[in-house]
């Protein structure tokens, strides 16, 4: 029961569906809407008119490795989620609902442009002029198993200048935030006041990113101006699952995106089969679920499974996220497993770049890329359009034609003193030919070799999950890379006999739309529980009856006990939407101390049997660094503060001012974040949280 406008937005300001503008809205269009399905509770009330303002909008922003975009909805109906037609088409000839992740800043780090506009402006600069501009493309870091991300991570521009990744992300969020606000103000009925705090922001992040990366994204968003209580991070796997779940439950002929939710499959009646099994799962009895698959599930910890196990595979530009979800007989689902890896379509681009080096030699390619960047971009765009349509089907063309830019042909003649045709003939590969029309002809088999390493890694990850969670019956493939005919072909070839495979129409919008849906339905999480007990190492007054003598230290004539474990949350503790715990810390160096580092520990003990951080089973799981220089200066802090004095350990009797820090530890489904302030001045202190917190999430269905 809510109110009713469904509008959408793209990253460049295009409005409407396939080139169409939506009808003009009036205040009379804001009527109550009886939603046809029973929805789970919302995080906030659906959009309702109140005077001349509105009460709720969900906007999802996805800063991707290759492309970025956003979507939004003013109503919780999944069919109202929109990503709009782009005004700026770019040069690839490939239809997309996003724009390139390309950011351009001037020499003073001021924002200039983003997306196609940034590319076009930068690549048309003279080479000497590029030194005065900071151009970032594909700046999202590739994270491996042992990689770490933090606020101090740097990213290097095309001119070699490095700046903090946090600053780059701030510029990106600011661009999308202002674009969204501008478009919404145009589309909303006259007289309605749109305020930034009316918007609930959802930010999807790769499933395998470390906690430092999540904290970096959250801080960038908050520093951009997003309200903390209305900003939520979710994993890309979670967003993909939300999209697929809502899409499959919408009746035939409809779909997320207003009728564009058609599904592709090489197998007949798969969508109907999945929908039917989800519905029948609610009425299954244990007598009908004694199959070998269910025995296997019990062996793998999935005891009590009734219904459908589904594997969601999100293949993007530089990352691939996988999630296993289970639907039980109550019609409820929960995540069984999530994993991610740094592997995607950009690796195919890298393989093509290597092939160019092999054919024309790396010296020429480097010179062409440096001196004719627009021509090199044109070449990559031509490859991108062929990359998606390349197929191993016998009905497809034996060769794919990639037009070489005229700038490349003329530059090669000048640089090498002979033509590109001669270079291709000298390469002597029968699967790579030259045509008189200026085309580089590559056989479909040779093109497939460029995909092999990436596709094989994805297939191997899928195979490992199928082994670990036997009984998976459905595979849902989403993400921009899932448009690739070769990836689809190899996936079907490997798993057609084991799985029912489904791919939605416009799979590249799944993360954005799923994030919006998730933003409306966050409370379908049945519970958030901590997997471990988390706590700090603190000093306590030494009690000889309970504290060992070896832990005793004496300071200023008082006995203290070292390494006391102070629990923040307990193992299996229900967190609710979020749990806040406040602690106070002392910076003994006063205003001269520029940072304070606190170590967080964890233990599996539920009854807090661990008394000290040195006990067996207690391990350090990360640190929180408070940047004290970001708060008030020394003079400001001293005014109005009750001075706490203590003798220094140097024995000279010097007295120092101690600085008190109020810190709030916030545990939620996103993990842990820390908010801090100076106790005397109430000035905010930035906290760099790099703590690995594991949360067990049990969920109910979206619809």
XYZ file of C-alpha atoms in Angstrom:
703
model
C 0.000 0.000 0.000
C 1.881 3.003 -1.182
C 1.873 5.670 -3.748
C 2.887 5.352 -7.224
C 5.337 6.828 -9.629
C 7.790 4.609 -11.430
C 10.606 6.497 -13.076
C 14.189 5.675 -13.905
C 17.501 7.283 -14.584
C 20.745 6.554 -16.413
C 24.224 7.749 -15.720
C 24.189 10.414 -18.410
C 20.761 11.861 -17.843
C 18.660 9.951 -20.362
C 15.019 9.757 -19.372
C 12.327 7.293 -20.293
C 12.329 3.813 -21.737
C 13.616 2.886 -25.176
C 13.999 6.484 -26.297
C 10.598 7.543 -24.919
C 9.929 10.133 -22.240
C 7.422 9.153 -19.557
C 4.059 10.811 -19.454
C 3.796 14.103 -17.606
C 2.905 13.550 -13.977
C 0.454 15.622 -11.987
C -0.429 15.704 -8.327
C -3.546 13.677 -9.072
C -1.324 10.796 -10.160
C -0.242 10.360 -6.544
C -3.040 8.001 -5.564
C -2.836 4.986 -3.316
C -1.735 1.802 -5.012
C -3.049 -1.570 -3.859
C -0.130 -3.864 -4.488
C -1.243 -7.242 -5.757
C 1.233 -9.328 -3.757
C 1.865 -9.702 -0.036
C 5.239 -8.054 0.523
C 7.538 -8.378 3.475
C 7.893 -5.291 5.725
C 9.829 -2.359 4.309
C 12.698 -0.526 5.933
C 10.561 2.609 5.641
C 7.089 3.458 4.436
C 6.446 3.443 0.665
C 6.338 6.797 -1.074
C 3.407 8.856 0.204
C 2.485 12.477 -0.415
C 2.669 14.782 2.580
C 2.005 18.404 1.791
C 4.480 19.360 -0.902
C 7.185 16.809 -0.283
C 7.784 13.076 -0.660
C 8.777 10.453 1.873
C 10.881 7.829 0.157
C 12.988 6.973 -2.899
C 15.499 4.156 -3.343
C 18.523 4.837 -5.546
C 21.217 2.235 -6.226
C 24.648 3.262 -7.515
C 27.051 0.692 -8.944
C 30.636 1.867 -9.500
C 31.874 -0.963 -11.691
C 35.285 -2.000 -12.929
C 34.468 -1.141 -16.549
C 31.050 0.538 -16.462
C 29.028 2.391 -13.857
C 25.398 3.282 -13.550
C 22.409 3.653 -11.328
C 18.736 2.870 -11.091
C 15.899 3.911 -8.858
C 12.293 3.427 -7.949
C 9.686 5.401 -6.074
C 7.627 2.347 -5.234
C 8.471 -1.117 -3.846
C 6.836 -2.957 -6.761
C 9.795 -4.740 -8.460
C 8.313 -3.875 -11.850
C 8.803 -0.175 -11.139
C 12.609 -0.376 -11.061
C 14.112 1.398 -14.058
C 17.424 2.073 -15.696
C 16.828 4.516 -18.464
C 17.825 4.949 -22.067
C 21.180 6.665 -22.497
C 21.445 9.990 -24.279
C 25.152 9.454 -24.928
C 25.566 6.232 -26.867
C 29.328 6.137 -26.905
C 31.287 4.493 -29.692
C 30.984 0.772 -29.111
C 27.748 0.171 -30.973
C 26.766 -2.087 -28.048
C 23.537 -1.245 -26.244
C 24.201 -0.570 -22.582
C 22.415 0.857 -19.578
C 25.665 2.183 -18.115
C 28.579 4.422 -19.045
C 32.329 3.748 -18.796
C 34.017 4.082 -15.413
C 36.141 6.992 -16.618
C 36.810 10.016 -14.405
C 38.570 13.241 -15.384
C 39.927 15.770 -12.864
C 41.901 18.951 -13.464
C 45.366 19.574 -12.030
C 43.818 20.833 -8.765
C 41.785 17.637 -8.377
C 38.519 19.390 -9.259
C 35.864 17.351 -11.041
C 35.574 17.859 -14.806
C 33.543 14.978 -16.280
C 32.676 11.299 -16.071
C 31.905 8.541 -18.568
C 31.913 9.098 -22.330
C 32.401 12.836 -21.905
C 35.543 12.282 -19.846
C 36.921 9.884 -22.432
C 36.163 12.147 -25.386
C 37.634 15.250 -23.784
C 40.799 13.533 -22.573
C 41.562 11.596 -25.758
C 41.266 14.760 -27.842
C 43.897 16.583 -25.790
C 47.331 17.118 -27.242
C 49.911 14.840 -25.674
C 51.650 17.699 -23.821
C 48.295 18.861 -22.441
C 47.477 15.491 -20.854
C 50.133 16.120 -18.211
C 47.848 18.724 -16.636
C 44.867 16.368 -16.308
C 44.163 13.398 -14.049
C 42.352 10.719 -16.056
C 41.250 7.495 -14.357
C 39.727 4.547 -16.189
C 39.047 1.108 -14.751
C 40.253 2.422 -11.392
C 38.317 -0.066 -9.255
C 41.032 -2.279 -7.710
C 41.267 -5.969 -8.510
C 41.310 -7.747 -5.179
C 42.968 -11.129 -4.727
C 42.613 -13.626 -1.851
C 45.274 -11.896 0.264
C 44.700 -8.316 -0.885
C 43.962 -5.518 1.537
C 42.093 -2.284 0.985
C 42.046 0.734 3.271
C 41.574 4.491 3.220
C 45.254 4.898 2.406
C 45.060 2.991 -0.911
C 46.258 5.046 -3.864
C 45.230 4.974 -7.526
C 47.397 6.285 -10.375
C 46.108 8.545 -13.154
C 47.162 8.253 -16.788
C 49.758 11.019 -16.276
C 51.422 9.066 -13.451
C 50.060 11.156 -10.551
C 48.712 9.098 -7.644
C 45.849 10.222 -5.388
C 43.832 8.368 -2.721
C 41.228 5.947 -4.043
C 38.896 7.450 -1.439
C 39.056 10.794 -3.259
C 38.266 9.157 -6.612
C 35.262 7.337 -5.150
C 34.002 10.590 -3.613
C 34.012 12.267 -7.023
C 32.128 9.321 -8.548
C 29.441 9.277 -5.876
C 29.073 13.075 -6.077
C 28.551 12.862 -9.858
C 25.837 10.217 -9.618
C 24.221 11.854 -6.601
C 23.828 15.211 -8.319
C 22.640 13.587 -11.554
C 20.011 11.594 -9.687
C 18.732 14.603 -7.775
C 18.559 16.692 -10.947
C 16.635 14.069 -12.905
C 14.235 13.337 -10.069
C 13.417 17.025 -9.673
C 12.523 17.151 -13.367
C 10.372 14.042 -13.287
C 8.463 14.563 -10.045
C 5.158 16.446 -10.081
C 5.302 20.209 -9.766
C 5.160 21.418 -6.194
C 6.895 18.415 -4.639
C 10.086 19.279 -2.814
C 12.864 16.722 -3.202
C 15.442 16.658 -0.434
C 18.576 14.571 -0.288
C 17.501 13.000 2.990
C 14.335 11.663 1.309
C 16.516 9.209 -0.638
C 17.669 5.796 0.571
C 20.957 4.899 -1.097
C 22.052 1.322 -1.795
C 25.655 0.622 -2.819
C 26.531 -2.868 -4.115
C 30.133 -4.039 -3.572
C 31.950 -7.207 -4.714
C 31.307 -10.203 -2.467
C 35.002 -10.987 -2.016
C 36.144 -7.495 -1.027
C 37.838 -7.305 2.383
C 36.276 -5.287 5.175
C 38.680 -2.417 4.510
C 37.189 -2.026 1.028
C 33.655 -1.882 2.410
C 34.692 0.757 4.920
C 36.356 2.765 2.134
C 33.157 2.757 0.033
C 31.033 3.659 3.056
C 33.310 6.539 4.038
C 33.393 7.885 0.465
C 29.594 7.880 0.382
C 29.228 9.583 3.765
C 31.818 12.236 2.911
C 29.904 12.894 -0.311
C 26.820 13.784 1.703
C 24.816 10.568 1.920
C 22.952 10.272 5.215
C 24.495 7.510 7.329
C 21.141 6.086 8.437
C 19.923 5.971 4.829
C 22.988 4.450 3.193
C 23.361 0.697 2.934
C 26.045 -1.539 1.459
C 25.091 -4.933 0.069
C 27.109 -7.609 -1.699
C 26.733 -7.875 -5.472
C 25.732 -11.503 -5.000
C 22.917 -10.387 -2.702
C 21.725 -7.842 -5.277
C 21.812 -10.443 -8.054
C 19.823 -12.855 -5.886
C 17.208 -10.186 -5.168
C 16.817 -9.466 -8.877
C 16.463 -13.107 -9.878
C 14.090 -13.926 -7.030
C 11.759 -11.030 -7.796
C 11.974 -11.605 -11.549
C 11.077 -15.276 -11.363
C 8.096 -14.633 -9.117
C 6.547 -12.090 -11.455
C 3.891 -13.560 -13.711
C 4.563 -14.611 -17.273
C 4.791 -11.750 -19.715
C 6.092 -9.338 -17.093
C 9.383 -8.771 -15.452
C 11.630 -6.407 -13.608
C 11.966 -3.429 -15.872
C 8.429 -3.212 -17.169
C 8.137 -6.220 -19.438
C 11.814 -6.554 -20.345
C 12.292 -9.462 -17.975
C 12.315 -12.241 -20.532
C 14.556 -15.202 -19.803
C 16.834 -17.040 -22.189
C 17.440 -20.769 -21.864
C 18.516 -23.589 -24.111
C 16.053 -25.847 -22.297
C 12.264 -25.644 -22.694
C 9.882 -24.557 -19.925
C 12.654 -23.788 -17.440
C 11.090 -20.603 -16.059
C 7.783 -22.365 -15.543
C 9.583 -25.293 -13.879
C 11.406 -23.001 -11.421
C 8.275 -21.043 -10.539
C 6.277 -24.231 -10.059
C 8.925 -25.813 -7.841
C 9.194 -22.708 -5.675
C 5.453 -22.772 -5.165
C 5.336 -26.505 -4.543
C 8.238 -26.250 -2.091
C 5.842 -24.772 0.433
C 3.698 -27.892 0.510
C 6.400 -30.532 0.295
C 6.514 -33.091 3.072
C 9.501 -34.943 4.341
C 8.119 -38.079 2.693
C 8.568 -36.505 -0.724
C 12.091 -35.235 -0.110
C 14.114 -38.403 0.479
C 16.012 -38.224 -2.787
C 19.749 -38.805 -3.117
C 20.212 -35.091 -3.611
C 18.641 -34.365 -0.243
C 20.857 -36.996 1.388
C 23.810 -35.199 -0.107
C 22.514 -31.910 1.237
C 22.317 -33.333 4.748
C 25.902 -34.495 4.433
C 26.917 -30.948 3.498
C 25.120 -29.271 6.359
C 21.916 -28.477 4.451
C 19.744 -30.778 6.521
C 16.032 -30.213 6.138
C 16.269 -28.992 2.551
C 12.992 -29.072 0.761
C 12.489 -27.261 -2.518
C 15.058 -25.753 -4.858
C 18.754 -24.994 -4.502
C 19.819 -22.239 -6.914
C 23.242 -21.001 -7.955
C 23.472 -17.350 -9.001
C 26.527 -16.407 -11.070
C 27.236 -12.717 -11.628
C 29.936 -12.234 -14.275
C 31.036 -8.620 -14.586
C 33.907 -6.647 -16.010
C 36.619 -7.552 -13.513
C 34.821 -9.637 -10.888
C 32.670 -12.745 -10.732
C 30.382 -13.300 -7.729
C 28.680 -16.607 -6.949
C 25.945 -17.301 -4.414
C 23.977 -20.415 -3.490
C 20.480 -19.814 -2.150
C 17.956 -22.318 -0.843
C 14.168 -22.188 -1.001
C 12.459 -24.328 1.641
C 8.922 -25.588 2.082
C 7.905 -22.377 3.854
C 8.677 -20.397 0.732
C 11.672 -18.844 2.489
C 15.200 -18.611 1.164
C 18.605 -18.095 2.693
C 22.134 -17.884 1.414
C 24.084 -21.095 1.781
C 27.376 -19.793 0.411
C 28.914 -16.741 -1.241
C 32.240 -16.326 -2.955
C 33.886 -13.997 -5.420
C 36.982 -13.715 -7.561
C 38.778 -11.103 -9.646
C 37.971 -12.497 -13.062
C 35.786 -11.074 -15.820
C 35.515 -9.651 -19.310
C 38.460 -7.258 -18.897
C 40.760 -10.276 -18.974
C 39.514 -10.965 -22.503
C 40.401 -7.371 -23.404
C 43.874 -7.944 -21.943
C 44.237 -11.080 -24.067
C 43.302 -9.101 -27.199
C 45.841 -6.409 -26.302
C 48.490 -9.127 -25.989
C 47.505 -10.480 -29.398
C 47.982 -7.007 -30.888
C 51.453 -6.896 -29.351
C 52.256 -10.262 -30.913
C 51.049 -9.206 -34.372
C 52.337 -5.630 -34.603
C 54.988 -5.753 -31.795
C 54.639 -4.058 -28.421
C 56.754 -1.029 -29.355
C 54.340 0.004 -32.104
C 51.234 -0.669 -29.995
C 52.615 1.413 -27.122
C 53.478 4.290 -29.474
C 50.060 4.132 -31.176
C 48.249 4.081 -27.854
C 50.282 7.033 -26.578
C 50.182 9.240 -29.655
C 46.753 8.287 -31.068
C 44.646 7.470 -27.991
C 41.356 8.161 -29.777
C 42.293 5.711 -32.527
C 43.292 3.067 -29.971
C 39.969 3.560 -28.173
C 38.159 3.141 -31.502
C 39.984 -0.164 -32.012
C 39.018 -1.445 -28.560
C 35.391 -0.416 -29.099
C 35.329 -2.315 -32.381
C 36.640 -5.398 -30.570
C 34.057 -4.960 -27.784
C 31.178 -5.090 -30.245
C 32.561 -8.303 -31.794
C 33.370 -9.799 -28.397
C 29.737 -10.056 -27.381
C 28.447 -11.550 -30.651
C 31.301 -14.000 -31.161
C 29.814 -17.494 -31.195
C 31.046 -21.043 -31.627
C 27.801 -22.073 -33.301
C 28.180 -23.721 -36.679
C 25.606 -21.305 -38.027
C 27.761 -18.303 -37.162
C 30.359 -16.779 -39.460
C 33.703 -18.560 -39.598
C 35.564 -15.233 -39.255
C 34.837 -12.007 -37.393
C 35.817 -8.719 -38.995
C 37.376 -6.077 -36.750
C 37.795 -2.751 -38.603
C 41.191 -1.158 -37.989
C 41.021 2.631 -37.541
C 42.455 4.685 -40.380
C 44.704 6.412 -37.821
C 46.242 3.025 -36.976
C 46.834 2.098 -40.620
C 48.513 5.418 -41.425
C 50.491 5.494 -38.160
C 51.833 1.975 -38.796
C 52.970 2.999 -42.270
C 54.821 5.976 -40.808
C 56.207 4.124 -37.781
C 57.263 0.877 -39.487
C 57.694 1.996 -43.112
C 55.371 -0.783 -44.267
C 51.657 -1.464 -44.029
C 49.598 -3.361 -41.486
C 48.765 -5.914 -44.189
C 52.424 -6.878 -44.368
C 52.634 -7.188 -40.561
C 49.612 -9.514 -40.514
C 51.034 -11.669 -43.329
C 54.404 -11.848 -41.547
C 52.606 -13.078 -38.422
C 51.714 -16.142 -40.517
C 48.644 -17.310 -38.629
C 46.004 -18.825 -40.955
C 43.315 -17.871 -38.435
C 44.251 -14.166 -38.587
C 43.879 -12.512 -41.992
C 43.717 -9.095 -43.620
C 41.113 -7.823 -46.066
C 41.443 -5.036 -48.593
C 38.496 -3.298 -46.912
C 40.704 -2.549 -43.880
C 39.472 -5.411 -41.729
C 41.385 -7.649 -39.351
C 39.764 -11.085 -39.782
C 39.962 -13.433 -36.791
C 38.487 -16.925 -36.853
C 35.880 -17.751 -34.240
C 38.148 -20.501 -32.880
C 41.018 -17.994 -32.445
C 38.649 -15.549 -30.760
C 37.512 -18.309 -28.430
C 41.112 -18.800 -27.304
C 41.060 -15.245 -25.916
C 38.158 -16.280 -23.679
C 39.552 -19.635 -22.546
C 41.509 -18.689 -19.369
C 38.706 -16.508 -17.992
C 35.861 -18.878 -18.878
C 37.745 -21.864 -17.463
C 38.272 -20.079 -14.131
C 34.563 -19.304 -13.914
C 33.584 -22.873 -14.797
C 36.027 -24.219 -12.222
C 34.491 -22.053 -9.476
C 31.000 -23.213 -10.456
C 32.130 -26.829 -10.412
C 33.595 -26.446 -6.910
C 30.323 -25.032 -5.588
C 28.349 -27.846 -7.220
C 30.579 -30.357 -5.452
C 30.329 -28.603 -2.107
C 26.536 -28.174 -2.288
C 25.053 -31.114 -4.095
C 21.455 -30.779 -5.107
C 21.735 -27.455 -6.936
C 19.195 -27.643 -9.736
C 19.104 -24.155 -11.253
C 21.832 -21.770 -12.449
C 20.920 -18.104 -12.953
C 23.525 -16.178 -14.980
C 23.644 -12.363 -14.767
C 26.148 -9.538 -15.240
C 27.544 -7.765 -18.283
C 29.877 -10.613 -19.268
C 26.920 -13.015 -19.370
C 25.975 -11.411 -22.699
C 28.930 -13.230 -24.230
C 27.814 -16.028 -26.543
C 31.023 -17.952 -25.855
C 30.517 -17.880 -22.082
C 26.938 -19.062 -22.528
C 27.987 -21.805 -24.938
C 30.687 -23.167 -22.631
C 28.397 -22.951 -19.615
C 25.681 -24.936 -21.359
C 28.211 -27.445 -22.672
C 29.624 -28.051 -19.191
C 26.460 -28.072 -17.069
C 23.425 -28.589 -19.305
C 22.923 -32.158 -18.068
C 23.260 -31.168 -14.405
C 21.463 -27.825 -14.204
C 18.611 -25.824 -15.621
C 20.267 -22.650 -16.900
C 18.491 -19.287 -17.077
C 19.744 -15.898 -18.281
C 17.540 -12.788 -18.052
C 17.099 -10.255 -20.801
C 19.470 -7.306 -20.112
C 21.518 -9.252 -17.546
C 23.877 -6.281 -17.132
C 21.182 -4.433 -15.159
C 20.661 -7.230 -12.617
C 22.931 -5.737 -9.932
C 21.419 -2.268 -10.174
C 17.815 -3.430 -10.201
C 18.438 -6.041 -7.528
C 20.052 -3.422 -5.292
C 16.977 -1.201 -5.629
C 14.676 -4.131 -4.814
C 16.881 -4.973 -1.836
C 16.670 -1.372 -0.704
C 12.896 -1.648 -0.458
C 12.971 -5.059 1.223
C 15.845 -5.167 3.721
C 13.682 -6.514 6.523
C 13.179 -9.862 4.820
C 16.313 -10.800 6.732
C 15.061 -13.014 9.521
C 18.158 -12.582 11.641
C 21.693 -11.184 11.783
C 23.905 -13.086 14.212
C 27.585 -12.751 14.928
C 29.579 -15.879 14.269
C 32.176 -15.072 16.954
C 32.501 -13.107 20.169
C 34.285 -9.820 19.435
C 36.009 -7.653 22.011
C 38.892 -5.406 22.984
C 41.983 -5.638 25.164
C 41.631 -3.255 28.144
C 43.136 -2.420 31.529
C 41.159 -3.223 34.698
C 41.919 -2.556 38.367
C 43.854 -5.598 39.534
C 41.942 -7.893 41.887
C 44.287 -10.467 43.474
C 41.391 -12.880 43.990
C 40.508 -13.170 40.293
C 43.469 -11.797 38.330
C 46.824 -13.634 38.010
C 49.868 -11.878 39.399
C 51.754 -12.102 36.097
C 49.140 -9.757 34.559
C 49.663 -7.086 37.238
C 51.354 -3.779 36.462
C 51.669 -0.701 38.658
C 51.065 2.794 37.346
C 50.943 5.950 39.477
C 50.714 3.849 42.633
C 47.777 1.744 41.410
C 47.729 -1.921 40.404
C 46.224 -2.738 37.024
C 45.541 -5.970 35.156
C 46.756 -6.254 31.557
C 45.083 -7.925 28.518
C 41.564 -8.156 29.966
C 39.110 -9.268 27.249
C 36.226 -6.750 27.072
C 33.454 -8.271 24.873
C 31.522 -6.006 22.506
C 29.132 -8.622 21.080
C 28.790 -12.323 21.848
C 28.819 -15.283 19.485
C 25.327 -15.973 18.055
C 24.075 -12.659 19.410
C 21.059 -11.301 17.525
C 22.051 -7.927 16.109
C 18.737 -6.665 14.777
C 19.104 -4.025 12.080
C 22.251 -2.848 13.859
C 23.813 -2.983 17.331
C 25.778 -0.034 18.789
C 28.299 -0.341 21.606
C 30.135 2.700 22.999
C 33.577 2.698 24.546
C 35.901 5.505 25.635
C 39.616 5.541 24.885
C 42.431 7.709 26.195
C 45.125 9.262 24.038
C 47.822 9.701 26.657
C 49.920 11.871 24.337
C 47.286 14.592 24.381
C 47.014 16.903 21.386
C 50.477 15.946 20.174
C 49.267 12.404 19.430
C 48.037 12.252 15.824
C 46.624 8.707 15.805
C 45.464 5.934 18.115
C 45.289 2.264 17.107
C 42.969 -0.224 18.833
C 43.132 -3.979 18.178
C 39.913 -6.005 17.964
C 39.962 -9.668 19.051
C 37.559 -12.547 18.520
C 36.834 -15.924 20.070
C 34.294 -18.665 19.403
C 33.375 -18.766 23.077
C 29.681 -17.955 23.575
C 29.729 -17.645 27.351
C 32.767 -15.342 27.398
C 34.891 -17.976 29.073
C 37.871 -16.153 27.617
C 39.044 -13.731 30.280
C 42.184 -12.444 28.589
C 43.182 -11.722 25.001
C 46.136 -14.059 25.527
C 43.873 -17.068 26.260
C 43.820 -19.993 23.789
C 41.305 -19.441 20.985
C 41.445 -15.649 21.170
C 42.938 -14.116 18.022
C 43.375 -10.601 16.684
C 41.029 -10.016 13.724
C 41.854 -6.430 12.800
C 42.484 -2.893 13.957
C 40.695 0.434 14.216
C 42.877 3.490 13.709
C 41.568 6.828 14.976
C 42.992 9.780 13.057
C 43.164 12.305 15.872
C 44.511 15.081 13.671
C 41.099 15.244 11.972
C 39.429 16.546 15.154
C 39.703 19.941 16.780
C 43.091 21.576 17.303
C 44.794 21.586 20.660
C 43.565 24.990 21.762
C 39.957 24.146 20.935
C 40.162 20.790 22.688
C 41.593 22.210 25.888
C 38.844 24.814 26.308
C 36.013 23.561 28.513
C 37.689 20.211 29.132
C 38.225 18.928 32.620
C 41.905 18.205 32.503
C 42.988 14.730 33.376
C 46.594 14.614 34.441
C 48.959 11.787 34.978
C 52.669 11.486 35.665
C 54.829 10.490 32.732
C 56.823 7.281 32.881
C 60.080 9.118 32.347
C 60.273 9.839 36.095
C 60.713 13.554 35.572
C 57.380 14.378 37.071
C 56.108 16.042 33.906
C 52.358 16.293 33.573
C 50.536 15.761 30.242
C 46.975 16.374 29.111
C 45.125 13.219 28.230
C 42.597 13.276 25.409
C 39.350 11.266 25.689
C 37.851 9.642 22.595
C 34.223 8.453 22.470
C 33.915 5.579 19.972
C 30.743 3.769 18.884
C 31.153 0.284 17.388
C 28.238 -0.394 14.979
C 27.624 -4.066 14.095
C 25.201 -4.774 11.218
C 24.787 -7.029 8.188
C 27.508 -4.914 6.514
C 30.001 -5.908 9.224
C 31.550 -3.373 11.586
C 31.969 0.368 11.290
C 33.191 2.787 13.924
C 32.039 6.357 14.591
C 34.167 8.502 16.923
C 34.379 12.003 18.348
C 36.489 14.050 20.740
C 34.776 13.784 24.138
C 35.511 17.417 24.990
C 34.785 19.260 21.733
C 32.303 16.811 20.148
C 34.349 17.139 16.935
C 34.179 14.108 14.659
C 37.251 11.871 14.453
C 37.705 9.689 11.388
C 38.149 5.993 12.160
C 39.806 3.624 9.704
C 38.180 0.262 10.500
C 39.917 -2.809 9.097
C 38.268 -5.600 11.098
C 37.044 -8.865 9.595
C 33.606 -9.489 11.149
C 31.573 -12.513 10.078
C 27.777 -12.233 10.253
C 25.411 -15.183 9.774
C 22.313 -14.026 7.873
C 19.026 -15.895 7.696
C 16.541 -14.505 5.222
C 12.922 -14.782 4.149
C 11.684 -14.413 0.549
C 11.507 -11.054 -1.191
C 7.933 -11.615 -2.254
